[in-house]
mmCIF file of C-alpha atoms in Angstrom:
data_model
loop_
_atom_site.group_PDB
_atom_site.id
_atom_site.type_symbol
_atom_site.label_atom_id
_atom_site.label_comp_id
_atom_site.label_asym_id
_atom_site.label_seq_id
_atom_site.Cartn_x
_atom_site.Cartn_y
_atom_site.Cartn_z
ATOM 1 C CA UNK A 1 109.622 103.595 49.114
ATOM 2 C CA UNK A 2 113.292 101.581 48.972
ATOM 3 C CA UNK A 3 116.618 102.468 48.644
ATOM 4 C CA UNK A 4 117.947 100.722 46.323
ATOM 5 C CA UNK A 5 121.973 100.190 45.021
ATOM 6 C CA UNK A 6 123.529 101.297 42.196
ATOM 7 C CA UNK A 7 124.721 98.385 39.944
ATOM 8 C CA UNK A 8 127.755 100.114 39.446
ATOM 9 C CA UNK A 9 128.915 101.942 42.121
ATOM 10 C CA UNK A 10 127.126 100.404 45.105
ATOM 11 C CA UNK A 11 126.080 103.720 45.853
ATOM 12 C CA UNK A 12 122.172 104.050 47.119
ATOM 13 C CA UNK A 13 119.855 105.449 44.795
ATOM 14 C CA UNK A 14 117.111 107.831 46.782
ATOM 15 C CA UNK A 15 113.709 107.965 45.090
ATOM 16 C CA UNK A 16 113.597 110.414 42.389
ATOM 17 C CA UNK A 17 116.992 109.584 41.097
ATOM 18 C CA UNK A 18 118.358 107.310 38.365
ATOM 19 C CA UNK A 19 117.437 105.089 35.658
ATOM 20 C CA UNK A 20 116.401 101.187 35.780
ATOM 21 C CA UNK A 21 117.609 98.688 32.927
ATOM 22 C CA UNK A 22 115.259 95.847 32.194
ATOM 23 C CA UNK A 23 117.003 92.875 30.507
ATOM 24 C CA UNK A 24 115.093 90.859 28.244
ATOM 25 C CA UNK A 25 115.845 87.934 30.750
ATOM 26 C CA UNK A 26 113.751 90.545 33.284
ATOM 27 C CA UNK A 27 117.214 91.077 35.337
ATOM 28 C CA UNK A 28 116.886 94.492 36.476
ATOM 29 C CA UNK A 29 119.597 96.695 36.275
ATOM 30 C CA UNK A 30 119.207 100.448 38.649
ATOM 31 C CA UNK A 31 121.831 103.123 38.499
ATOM 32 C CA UNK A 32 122.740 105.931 40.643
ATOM 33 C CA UNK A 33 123.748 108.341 38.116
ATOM 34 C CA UNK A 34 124.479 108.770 33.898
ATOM 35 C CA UNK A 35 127.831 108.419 34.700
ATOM 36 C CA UNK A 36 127.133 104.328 36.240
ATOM 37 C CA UNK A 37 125.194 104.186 33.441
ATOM 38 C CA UNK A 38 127.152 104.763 30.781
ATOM 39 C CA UNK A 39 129.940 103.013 32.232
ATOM 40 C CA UNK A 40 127.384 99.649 32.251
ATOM 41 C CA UNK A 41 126.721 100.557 28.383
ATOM 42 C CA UNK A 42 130.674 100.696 28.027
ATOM 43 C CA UNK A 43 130.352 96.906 29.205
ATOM 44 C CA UNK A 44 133.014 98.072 31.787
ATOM 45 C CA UNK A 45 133.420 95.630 34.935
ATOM 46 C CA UNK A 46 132.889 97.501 38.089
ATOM 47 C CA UNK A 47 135.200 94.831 39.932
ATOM 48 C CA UNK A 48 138.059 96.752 37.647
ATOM 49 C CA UNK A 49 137.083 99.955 38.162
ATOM 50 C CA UNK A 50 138.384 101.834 40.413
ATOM 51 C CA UNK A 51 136.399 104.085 42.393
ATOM 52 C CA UNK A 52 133.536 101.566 42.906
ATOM 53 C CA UNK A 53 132.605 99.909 45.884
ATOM 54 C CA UNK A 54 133.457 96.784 44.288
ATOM 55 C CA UNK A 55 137.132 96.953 43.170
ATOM 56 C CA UNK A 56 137.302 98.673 46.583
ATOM 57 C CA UNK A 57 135.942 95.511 48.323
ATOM 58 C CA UNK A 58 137.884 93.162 46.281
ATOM 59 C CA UNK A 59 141.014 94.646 46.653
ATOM 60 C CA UNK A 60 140.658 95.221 50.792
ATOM 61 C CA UNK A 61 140.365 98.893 50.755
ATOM 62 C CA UNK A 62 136.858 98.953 52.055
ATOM 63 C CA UNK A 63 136.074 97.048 55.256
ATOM 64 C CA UNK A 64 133.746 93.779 53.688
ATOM 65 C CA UNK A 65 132.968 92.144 56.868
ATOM 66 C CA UNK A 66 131.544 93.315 59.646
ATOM 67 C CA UNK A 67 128.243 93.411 61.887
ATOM 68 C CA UNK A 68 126.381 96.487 60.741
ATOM 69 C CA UNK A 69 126.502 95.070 57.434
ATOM 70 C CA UNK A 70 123.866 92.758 58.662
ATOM 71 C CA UNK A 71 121.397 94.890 59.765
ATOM 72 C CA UNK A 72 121.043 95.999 55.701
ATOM 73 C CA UNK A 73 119.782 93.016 53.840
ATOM 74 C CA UNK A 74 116.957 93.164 52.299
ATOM 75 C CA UNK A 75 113.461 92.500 53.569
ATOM 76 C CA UNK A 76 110.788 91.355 51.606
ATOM 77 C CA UNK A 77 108.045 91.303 53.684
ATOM 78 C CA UNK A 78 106.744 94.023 55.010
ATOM 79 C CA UNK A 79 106.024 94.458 58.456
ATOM 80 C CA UNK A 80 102.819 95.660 59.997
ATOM 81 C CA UNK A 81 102.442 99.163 61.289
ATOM 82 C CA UNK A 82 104.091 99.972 64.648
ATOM 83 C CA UNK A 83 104.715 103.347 65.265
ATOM 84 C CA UNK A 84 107.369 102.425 68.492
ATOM 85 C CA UNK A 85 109.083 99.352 65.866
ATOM 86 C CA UNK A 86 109.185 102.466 63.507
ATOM 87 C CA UNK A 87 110.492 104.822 65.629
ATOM 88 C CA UNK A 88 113.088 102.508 67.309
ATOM 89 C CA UNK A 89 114.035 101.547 64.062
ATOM 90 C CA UNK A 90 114.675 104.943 63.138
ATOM 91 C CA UNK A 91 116.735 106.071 65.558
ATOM 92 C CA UNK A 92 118.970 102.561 65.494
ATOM 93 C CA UNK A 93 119.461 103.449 61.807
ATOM 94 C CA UNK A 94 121.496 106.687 62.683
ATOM 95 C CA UNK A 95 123.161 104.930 65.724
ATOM 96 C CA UNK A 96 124.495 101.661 63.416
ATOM 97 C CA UNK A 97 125.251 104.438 60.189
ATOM 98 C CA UNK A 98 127.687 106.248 63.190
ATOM 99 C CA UNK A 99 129.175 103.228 64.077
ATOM 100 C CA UNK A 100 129.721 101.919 61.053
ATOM 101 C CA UNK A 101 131.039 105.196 59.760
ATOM 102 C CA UNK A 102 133.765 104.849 62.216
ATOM 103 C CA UNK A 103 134.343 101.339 62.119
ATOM 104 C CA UNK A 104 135.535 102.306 58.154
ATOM 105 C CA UNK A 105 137.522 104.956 59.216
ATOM 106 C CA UNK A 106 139.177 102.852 61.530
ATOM 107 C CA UNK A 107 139.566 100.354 58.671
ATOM 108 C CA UNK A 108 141.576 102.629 56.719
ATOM 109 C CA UNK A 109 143.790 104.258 59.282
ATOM 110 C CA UNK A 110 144.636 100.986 60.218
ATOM 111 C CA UNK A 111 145.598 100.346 56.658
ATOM 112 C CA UNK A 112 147.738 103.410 56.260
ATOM 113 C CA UNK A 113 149.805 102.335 59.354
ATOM 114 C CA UNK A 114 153.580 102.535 58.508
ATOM 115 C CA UNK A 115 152.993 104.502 55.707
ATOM 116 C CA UNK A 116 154.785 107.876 56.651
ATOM 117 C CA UNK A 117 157.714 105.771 58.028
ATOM 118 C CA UNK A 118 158.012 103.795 54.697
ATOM 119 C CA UNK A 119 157.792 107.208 52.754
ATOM 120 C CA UNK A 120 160.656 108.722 55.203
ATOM 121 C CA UNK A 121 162.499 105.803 54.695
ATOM 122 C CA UNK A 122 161.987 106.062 50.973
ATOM 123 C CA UNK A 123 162.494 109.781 50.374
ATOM 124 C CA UNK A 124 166.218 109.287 52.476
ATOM 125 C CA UNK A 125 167.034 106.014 50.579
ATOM 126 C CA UNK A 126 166.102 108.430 47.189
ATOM 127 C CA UNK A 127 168.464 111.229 48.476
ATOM 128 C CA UNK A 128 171.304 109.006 49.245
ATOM 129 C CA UNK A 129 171.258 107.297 46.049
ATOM 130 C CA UNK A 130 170.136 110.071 43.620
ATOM 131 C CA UNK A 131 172.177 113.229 44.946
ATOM 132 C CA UNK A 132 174.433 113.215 42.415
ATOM 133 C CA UNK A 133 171.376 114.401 39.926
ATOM 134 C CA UNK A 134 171.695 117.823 41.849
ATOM 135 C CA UNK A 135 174.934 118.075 42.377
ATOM 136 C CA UNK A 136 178.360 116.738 41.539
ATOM 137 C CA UNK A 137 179.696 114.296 44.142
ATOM 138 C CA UNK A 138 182.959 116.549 44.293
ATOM 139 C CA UNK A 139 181.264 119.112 45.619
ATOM 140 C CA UNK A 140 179.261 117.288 48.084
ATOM 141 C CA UNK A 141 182.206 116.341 49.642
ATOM 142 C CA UNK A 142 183.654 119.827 50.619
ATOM 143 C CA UNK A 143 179.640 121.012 51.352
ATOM 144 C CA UNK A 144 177.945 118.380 54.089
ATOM 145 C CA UNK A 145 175.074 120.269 54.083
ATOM 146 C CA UNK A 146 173.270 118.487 51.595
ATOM 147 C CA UNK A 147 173.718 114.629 52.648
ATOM 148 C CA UNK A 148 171.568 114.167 55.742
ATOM 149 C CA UNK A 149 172.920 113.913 58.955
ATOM 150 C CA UNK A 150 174.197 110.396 59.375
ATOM 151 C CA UNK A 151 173.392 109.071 63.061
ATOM 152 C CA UNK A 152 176.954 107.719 64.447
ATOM 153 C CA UNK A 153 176.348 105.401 67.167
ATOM 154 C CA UNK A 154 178.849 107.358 69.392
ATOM 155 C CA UNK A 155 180.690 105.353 72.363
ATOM 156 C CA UNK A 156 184.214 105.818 73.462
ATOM 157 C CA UNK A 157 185.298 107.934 70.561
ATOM 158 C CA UNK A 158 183.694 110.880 71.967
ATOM 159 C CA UNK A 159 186.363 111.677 74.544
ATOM 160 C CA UNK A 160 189.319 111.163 72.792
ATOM 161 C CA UNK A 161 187.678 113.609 69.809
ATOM 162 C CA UNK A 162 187.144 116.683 72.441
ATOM 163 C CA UNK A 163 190.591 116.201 73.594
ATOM 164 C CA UNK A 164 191.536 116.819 69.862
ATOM 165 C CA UNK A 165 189.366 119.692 69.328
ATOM 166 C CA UNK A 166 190.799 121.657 72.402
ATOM 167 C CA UNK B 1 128.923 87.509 34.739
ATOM 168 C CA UNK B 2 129.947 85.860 31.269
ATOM 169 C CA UNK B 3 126.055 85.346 30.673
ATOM 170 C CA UNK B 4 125.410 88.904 30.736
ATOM 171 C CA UNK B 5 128.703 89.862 28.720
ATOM 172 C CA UNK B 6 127.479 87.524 26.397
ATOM 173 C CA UNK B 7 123.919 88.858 26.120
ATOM 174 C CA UNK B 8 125.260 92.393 25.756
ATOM 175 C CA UNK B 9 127.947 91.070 22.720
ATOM 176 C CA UNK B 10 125.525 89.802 21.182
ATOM 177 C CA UNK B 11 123.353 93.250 21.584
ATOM 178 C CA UNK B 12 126.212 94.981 20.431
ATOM 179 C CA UNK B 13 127.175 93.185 17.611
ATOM 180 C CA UNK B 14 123.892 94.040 16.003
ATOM 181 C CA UNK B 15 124.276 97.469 16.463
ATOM 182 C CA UNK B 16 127.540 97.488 15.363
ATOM 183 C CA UNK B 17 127.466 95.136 12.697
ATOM 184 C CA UNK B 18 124.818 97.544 11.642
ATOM 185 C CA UNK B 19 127.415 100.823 11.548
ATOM 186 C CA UNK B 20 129.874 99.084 9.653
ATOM 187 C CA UNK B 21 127.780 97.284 6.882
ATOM 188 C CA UNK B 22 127.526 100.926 5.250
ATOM 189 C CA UNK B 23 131.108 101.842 5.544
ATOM 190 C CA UNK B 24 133.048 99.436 4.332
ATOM 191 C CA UNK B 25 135.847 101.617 2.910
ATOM 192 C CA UNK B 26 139.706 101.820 3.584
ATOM 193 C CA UNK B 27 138.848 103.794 6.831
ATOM 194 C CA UNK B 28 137.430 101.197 8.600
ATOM 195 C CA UNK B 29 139.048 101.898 12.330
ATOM 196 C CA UNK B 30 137.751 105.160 12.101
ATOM 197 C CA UNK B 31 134.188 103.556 11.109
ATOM 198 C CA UNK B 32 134.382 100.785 14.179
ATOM 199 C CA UNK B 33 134.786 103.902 16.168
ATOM 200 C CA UNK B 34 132.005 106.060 15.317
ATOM 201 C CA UNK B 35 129.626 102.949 15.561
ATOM 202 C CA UNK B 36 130.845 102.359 19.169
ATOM 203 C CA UNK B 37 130.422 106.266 19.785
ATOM 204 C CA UNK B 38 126.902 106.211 18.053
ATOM 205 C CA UNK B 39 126.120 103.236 20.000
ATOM 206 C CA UNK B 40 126.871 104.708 22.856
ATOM 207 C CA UNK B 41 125.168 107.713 22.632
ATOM 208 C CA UNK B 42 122.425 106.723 20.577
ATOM 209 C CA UNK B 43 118.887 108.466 21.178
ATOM 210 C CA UNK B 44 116.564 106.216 21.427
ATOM 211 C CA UNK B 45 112.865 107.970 20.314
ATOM 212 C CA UNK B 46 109.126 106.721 20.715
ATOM 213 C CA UNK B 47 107.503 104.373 18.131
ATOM 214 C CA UNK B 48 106.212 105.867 15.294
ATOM 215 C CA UNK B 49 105.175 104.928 11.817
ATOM 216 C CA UNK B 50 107.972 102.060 10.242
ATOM 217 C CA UNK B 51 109.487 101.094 13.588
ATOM 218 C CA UNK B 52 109.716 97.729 13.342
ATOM 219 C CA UNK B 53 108.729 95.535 16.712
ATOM 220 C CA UNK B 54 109.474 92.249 18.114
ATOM 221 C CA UNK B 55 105.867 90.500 18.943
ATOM 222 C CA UNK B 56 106.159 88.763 22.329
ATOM 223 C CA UNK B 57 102.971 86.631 22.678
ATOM 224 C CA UNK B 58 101.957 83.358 20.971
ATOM 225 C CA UNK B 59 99.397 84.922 18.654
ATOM 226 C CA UNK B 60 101.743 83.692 15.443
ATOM 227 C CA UNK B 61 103.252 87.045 14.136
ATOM 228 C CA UNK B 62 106.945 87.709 14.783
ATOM 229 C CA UNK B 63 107.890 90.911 13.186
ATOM 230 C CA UNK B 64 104.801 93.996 13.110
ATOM 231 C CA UNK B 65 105.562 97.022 11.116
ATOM 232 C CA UNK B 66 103.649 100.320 13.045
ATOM 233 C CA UNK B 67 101.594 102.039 10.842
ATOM 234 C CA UNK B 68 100.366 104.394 13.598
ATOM 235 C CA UNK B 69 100.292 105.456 17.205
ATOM 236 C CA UNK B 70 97.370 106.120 18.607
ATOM 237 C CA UNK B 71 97.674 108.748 20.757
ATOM 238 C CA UNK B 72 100.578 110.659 20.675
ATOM 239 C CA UNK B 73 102.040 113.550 17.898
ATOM 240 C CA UNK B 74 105.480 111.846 17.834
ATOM 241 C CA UNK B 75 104.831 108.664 18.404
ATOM 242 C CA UNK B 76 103.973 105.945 20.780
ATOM 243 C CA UNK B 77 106.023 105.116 24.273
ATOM 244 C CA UNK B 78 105.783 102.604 26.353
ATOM 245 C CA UNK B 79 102.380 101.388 27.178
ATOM 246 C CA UNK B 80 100.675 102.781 24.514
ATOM 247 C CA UNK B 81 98.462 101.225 21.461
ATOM 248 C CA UNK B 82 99.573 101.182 17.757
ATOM 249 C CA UNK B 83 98.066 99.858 15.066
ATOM 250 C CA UNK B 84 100.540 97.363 12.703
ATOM 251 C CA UNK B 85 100.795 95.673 9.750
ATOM 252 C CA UNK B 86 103.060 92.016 10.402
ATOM 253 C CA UNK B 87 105.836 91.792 8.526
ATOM 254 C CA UNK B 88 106.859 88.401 9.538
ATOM 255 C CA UNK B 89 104.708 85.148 10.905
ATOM 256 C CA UNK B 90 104.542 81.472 12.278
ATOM 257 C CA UNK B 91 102.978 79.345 9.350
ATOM 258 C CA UNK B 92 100.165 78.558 11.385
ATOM 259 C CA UNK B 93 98.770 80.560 14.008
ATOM 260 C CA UNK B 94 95.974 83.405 14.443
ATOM 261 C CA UNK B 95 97.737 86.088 12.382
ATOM 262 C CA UNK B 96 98.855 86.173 8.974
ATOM 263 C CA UNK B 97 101.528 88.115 7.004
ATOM 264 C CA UNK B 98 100.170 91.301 5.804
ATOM 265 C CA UNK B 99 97.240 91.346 8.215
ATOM 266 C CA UNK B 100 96.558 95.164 9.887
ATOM 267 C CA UNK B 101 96.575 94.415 13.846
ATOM 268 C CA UNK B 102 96.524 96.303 16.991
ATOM 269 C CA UNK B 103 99.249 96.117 19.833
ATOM 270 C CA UNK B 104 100.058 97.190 23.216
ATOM 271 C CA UNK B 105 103.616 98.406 23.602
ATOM 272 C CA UNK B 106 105.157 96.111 26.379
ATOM 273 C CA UNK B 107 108.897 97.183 25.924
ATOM 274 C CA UNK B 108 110.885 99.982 24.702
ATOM 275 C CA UNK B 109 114.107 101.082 24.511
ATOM 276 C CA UNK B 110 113.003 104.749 25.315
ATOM 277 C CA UNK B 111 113.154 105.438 29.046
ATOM 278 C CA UNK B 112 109.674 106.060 30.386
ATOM 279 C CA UNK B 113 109.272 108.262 33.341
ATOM 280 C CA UNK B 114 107.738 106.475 36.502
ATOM 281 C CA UNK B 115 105.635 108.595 39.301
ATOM 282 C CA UNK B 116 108.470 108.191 41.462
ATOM 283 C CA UNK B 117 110.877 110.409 39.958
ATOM 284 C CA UNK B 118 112.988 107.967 38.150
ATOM 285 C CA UNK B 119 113.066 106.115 35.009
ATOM 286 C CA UNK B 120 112.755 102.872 32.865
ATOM 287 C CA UNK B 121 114.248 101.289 29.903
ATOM 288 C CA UNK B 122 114.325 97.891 28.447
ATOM 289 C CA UNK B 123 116.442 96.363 25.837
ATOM 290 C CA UNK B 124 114.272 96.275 22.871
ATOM 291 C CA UNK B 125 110.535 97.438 21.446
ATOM 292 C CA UNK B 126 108.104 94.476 21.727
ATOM 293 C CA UNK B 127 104.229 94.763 21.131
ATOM 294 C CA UNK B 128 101.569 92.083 22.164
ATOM 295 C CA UNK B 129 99.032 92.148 19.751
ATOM 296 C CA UNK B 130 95.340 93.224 21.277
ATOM 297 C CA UNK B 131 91.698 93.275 19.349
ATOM 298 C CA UNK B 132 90.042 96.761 19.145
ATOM 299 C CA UNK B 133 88.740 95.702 23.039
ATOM 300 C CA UNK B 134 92.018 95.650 24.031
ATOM 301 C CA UNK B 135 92.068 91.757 25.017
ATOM 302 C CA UNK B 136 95.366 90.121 23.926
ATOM 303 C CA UNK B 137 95.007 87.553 20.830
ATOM 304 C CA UNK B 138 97.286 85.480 22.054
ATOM 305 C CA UNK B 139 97.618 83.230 25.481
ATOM 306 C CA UNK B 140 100.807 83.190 26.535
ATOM 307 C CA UNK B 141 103.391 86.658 26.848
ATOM 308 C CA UNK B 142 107.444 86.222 27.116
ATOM 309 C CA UNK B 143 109.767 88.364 28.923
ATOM 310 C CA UNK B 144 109.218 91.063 31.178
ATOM 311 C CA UNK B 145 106.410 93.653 30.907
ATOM 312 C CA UNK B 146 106.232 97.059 32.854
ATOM 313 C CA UNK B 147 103.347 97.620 35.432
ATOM 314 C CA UNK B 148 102.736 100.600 33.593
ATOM 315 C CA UNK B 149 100.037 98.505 31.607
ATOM 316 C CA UNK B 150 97.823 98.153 34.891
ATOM 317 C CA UNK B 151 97.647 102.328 34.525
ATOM 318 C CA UNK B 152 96.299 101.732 31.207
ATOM 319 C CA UNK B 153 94.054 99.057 32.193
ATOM 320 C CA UNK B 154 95.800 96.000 30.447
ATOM 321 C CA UNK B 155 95.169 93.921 33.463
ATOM 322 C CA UNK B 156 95.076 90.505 31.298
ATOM 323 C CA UNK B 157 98.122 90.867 29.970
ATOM 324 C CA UNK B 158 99.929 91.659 32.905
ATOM 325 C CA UNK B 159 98.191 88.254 34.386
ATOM 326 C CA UNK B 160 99.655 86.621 31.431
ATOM 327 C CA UNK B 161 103.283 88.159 32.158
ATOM 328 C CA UNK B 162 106.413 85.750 33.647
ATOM 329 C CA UNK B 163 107.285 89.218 34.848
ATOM 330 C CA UNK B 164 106.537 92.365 35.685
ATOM 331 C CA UNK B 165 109.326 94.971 36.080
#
C-alpha cells in the first residue's frame, strides 16, 4: 500500500480513492478527486491555480523548506520486516506530522504579521479621505463626532487652555 | 511542462477538429464550445463491434476494426480479447489488410477498476494482436501496458512491454 499525491492538488490520495492517467509516453498521472481531474483535462496549470499546493508554494504562502519535508521522499526499496523499525516508525510519523503541522502554522502567522495594523491604518486613511461620501464637509465641521479623534501631541498648551476654560 | 501541453494539443485537436468538421455553419463559436464541453465530458464506453484500435506491436497491422468481444454483452474493456478485421497495414509484415485476427486489449480510454479501490485510464484503445493460443504475433510491444494482463495470463506480452503501468 502507498500514498500517493495528487497531480493537481498535492493532496495524498489514500487507497481506494481516485483515478490514475496513463500517458502514451507511460507518465502516470494520479488524482485525488474528479474535481483535480477535470481540472488536468481543462489543461489548467496547477502552478496558476489557486488553491493548490503548488501556486501556494510558488507564491510563499506555504512553508517549502524545511526538515520534516525530508523524512517524506520516496523509498523504493522496501525494507525487511521489523516489527520495532515498524513501530518506531509509526509513532515518529505522528510526532514529525505534529511538528510539522505547527511549524506551518507558524509559517503563516508569521506572514500575517502587521496585517491588522496596516488594515487600521488603512480603514483611518479611508475615513479621512472619503468622509465626505457620507456626509457634507459643512456639517462635519459643526458635528466632530464623526472624524476620529486626532491625537495632539499636547505640551505647554495645556495650561494656558484650562486657565481659559475656567 | 511544454512537452505535455504539447502532447495534450495535439490530443485535443483531434477531438476537436473532429466536433467542428460537422458544423461548419455561421455559428461556429457556439460549435468550438460544445466540442470543448463534449470533450470534456465525453463518456468513454468499452470496445465493441466498429471501434477502431491502434495496434501497438510489430506484427505489421496499424489500424484493426473489432468485429467482436469475446466475453462481455457490451463490449470489451481493458484486458480483454476481441476478434478484428485490419483496416490498415505495413506493406510487408505478418498481417495483411483485410485479414480476421485476434487481439488483447492493452489500452483503453475507459477507466478500469483495480482491486484496490481506485481506477485506470489511458489515452487511447490499442490491441496487440494474439493467435487463438493467446501468444502475441508480433516481437516487440510500444508504450505502456496495464498489469492487468498478468490476471488474464498474458505473461509474454507483459515480458515484451517497455512498461507496465
Amino acid at each position: 500500500m502507498r500514498l500517493e499525491k495528487c497531480w493537481f492538488c498535492s493532496s495524498t490520495v489514500y487507497p481506494g480513492h481516485g483515478v490514475q492517467f496513463v500517458r502514451n509516453d507511460a507518465k502516470i498521472f494520479r488524482f485525488c478527486r474528479s474535481k483535480c481531474h477535470k481540472n488536468f483535462k481543462m489543461k489548467r496549470n496547477p502552478r496558476k491555480v489557486k488553491w493548490t499546493k503548488a501556486y501556494r508554494r510558488l507564491h510563499g504562502k506555504d512553508m517549502t523548506q524545511d526538515s520534516t519535508f525530508e523524512f517524506e521522499r520516496k523509498r523504493n526499496r522496501p525494507e525487511r520486516y521489523d516489527r520495532n523499525l515498524t513501530e518506531n516508525t509509526l509513532k515518529a510519523i505522528k510526532k514529525i506530522d505534529k511538528v510539522r503541522a505547527t511549524r506551518e502554522a507558524k509559517y503563516i502567522e508569521r506572514r500575517m504579521t502587521g496585517k491588522k495594523a496596516k488594515e487600521l491604518r488603512e480603514a483611518q486613511k479611508e475615513l479621512e479621505q472619503n468622509i465626505s461620501l457620507v456626509k457634507a464637509p459643512a456639517l462635519l465641521k459643526e458635528d466632530p463626532s464623526l472624524t476620529l479623534p486626532i491625537k495632539v501631541k499636547v505640551s505647554q498648551k495645556q495650561p494656558e487652555v484650562q486657565l481659559m476654560e475656567e | 511542462m511544454a512537452a505535455t501541453f504539447a502532447s495534450k494539443c495535439s490530443r485535443v485537436g483531434r477531438s476537436l477538429w473532429g466536433g467542428l468538421g460537422n458544423n461548419l455553419s455561421g455559428l461556429l463559436s457556439a460549435s468550438h464550445e460544445t466540442a470543448c464541453n463534449h470533450f470534456l465530458s465525453q463518456q468513454r464506453t468499452f470496445i465493441q463491434m466498429r471501434t477502431v484500435l491502434k495496434v501497438v506491436d510489430n506484427s505489421g497491422a496499424k489500424k484493426v476494426m473489432c468485429i467482436q468481444a469475446l466475453k462481455g454483452k457490451k463490449g470489451a474493456r481493458l484486458g480483454d480479447t476481441i476478434i478484428a478485421s485490419v483496416k490498415e497495414a505495413y506493406p510487408n509484415g505478418k498481417v495483411k489488410k483485410g485479414k480476421v485476427v485476434y487481439g488483447v486489449v492493452v489500452r483503453a480510454a475507459m477507466q478500469r477498476g483495480r482491486c484496490d479501490g481506485s481506477e485506470v485510464k489511458f489515452d487511447d484503445n490499442a490491441v496487440v494482436l494474439v493467435d487463438k493460443q493467446g501468444q502475441p504475433i508480433g516481437t516487440r510491444v510500444f508504450g505502456p501496458v496495464p498489469h492487468e494482463l498478468r490476471q488474464k495470463k498474458h505473461v509474454k506480452i507483459l515480458s515484451l512491454a517497455g512498461h507496465i503501468a
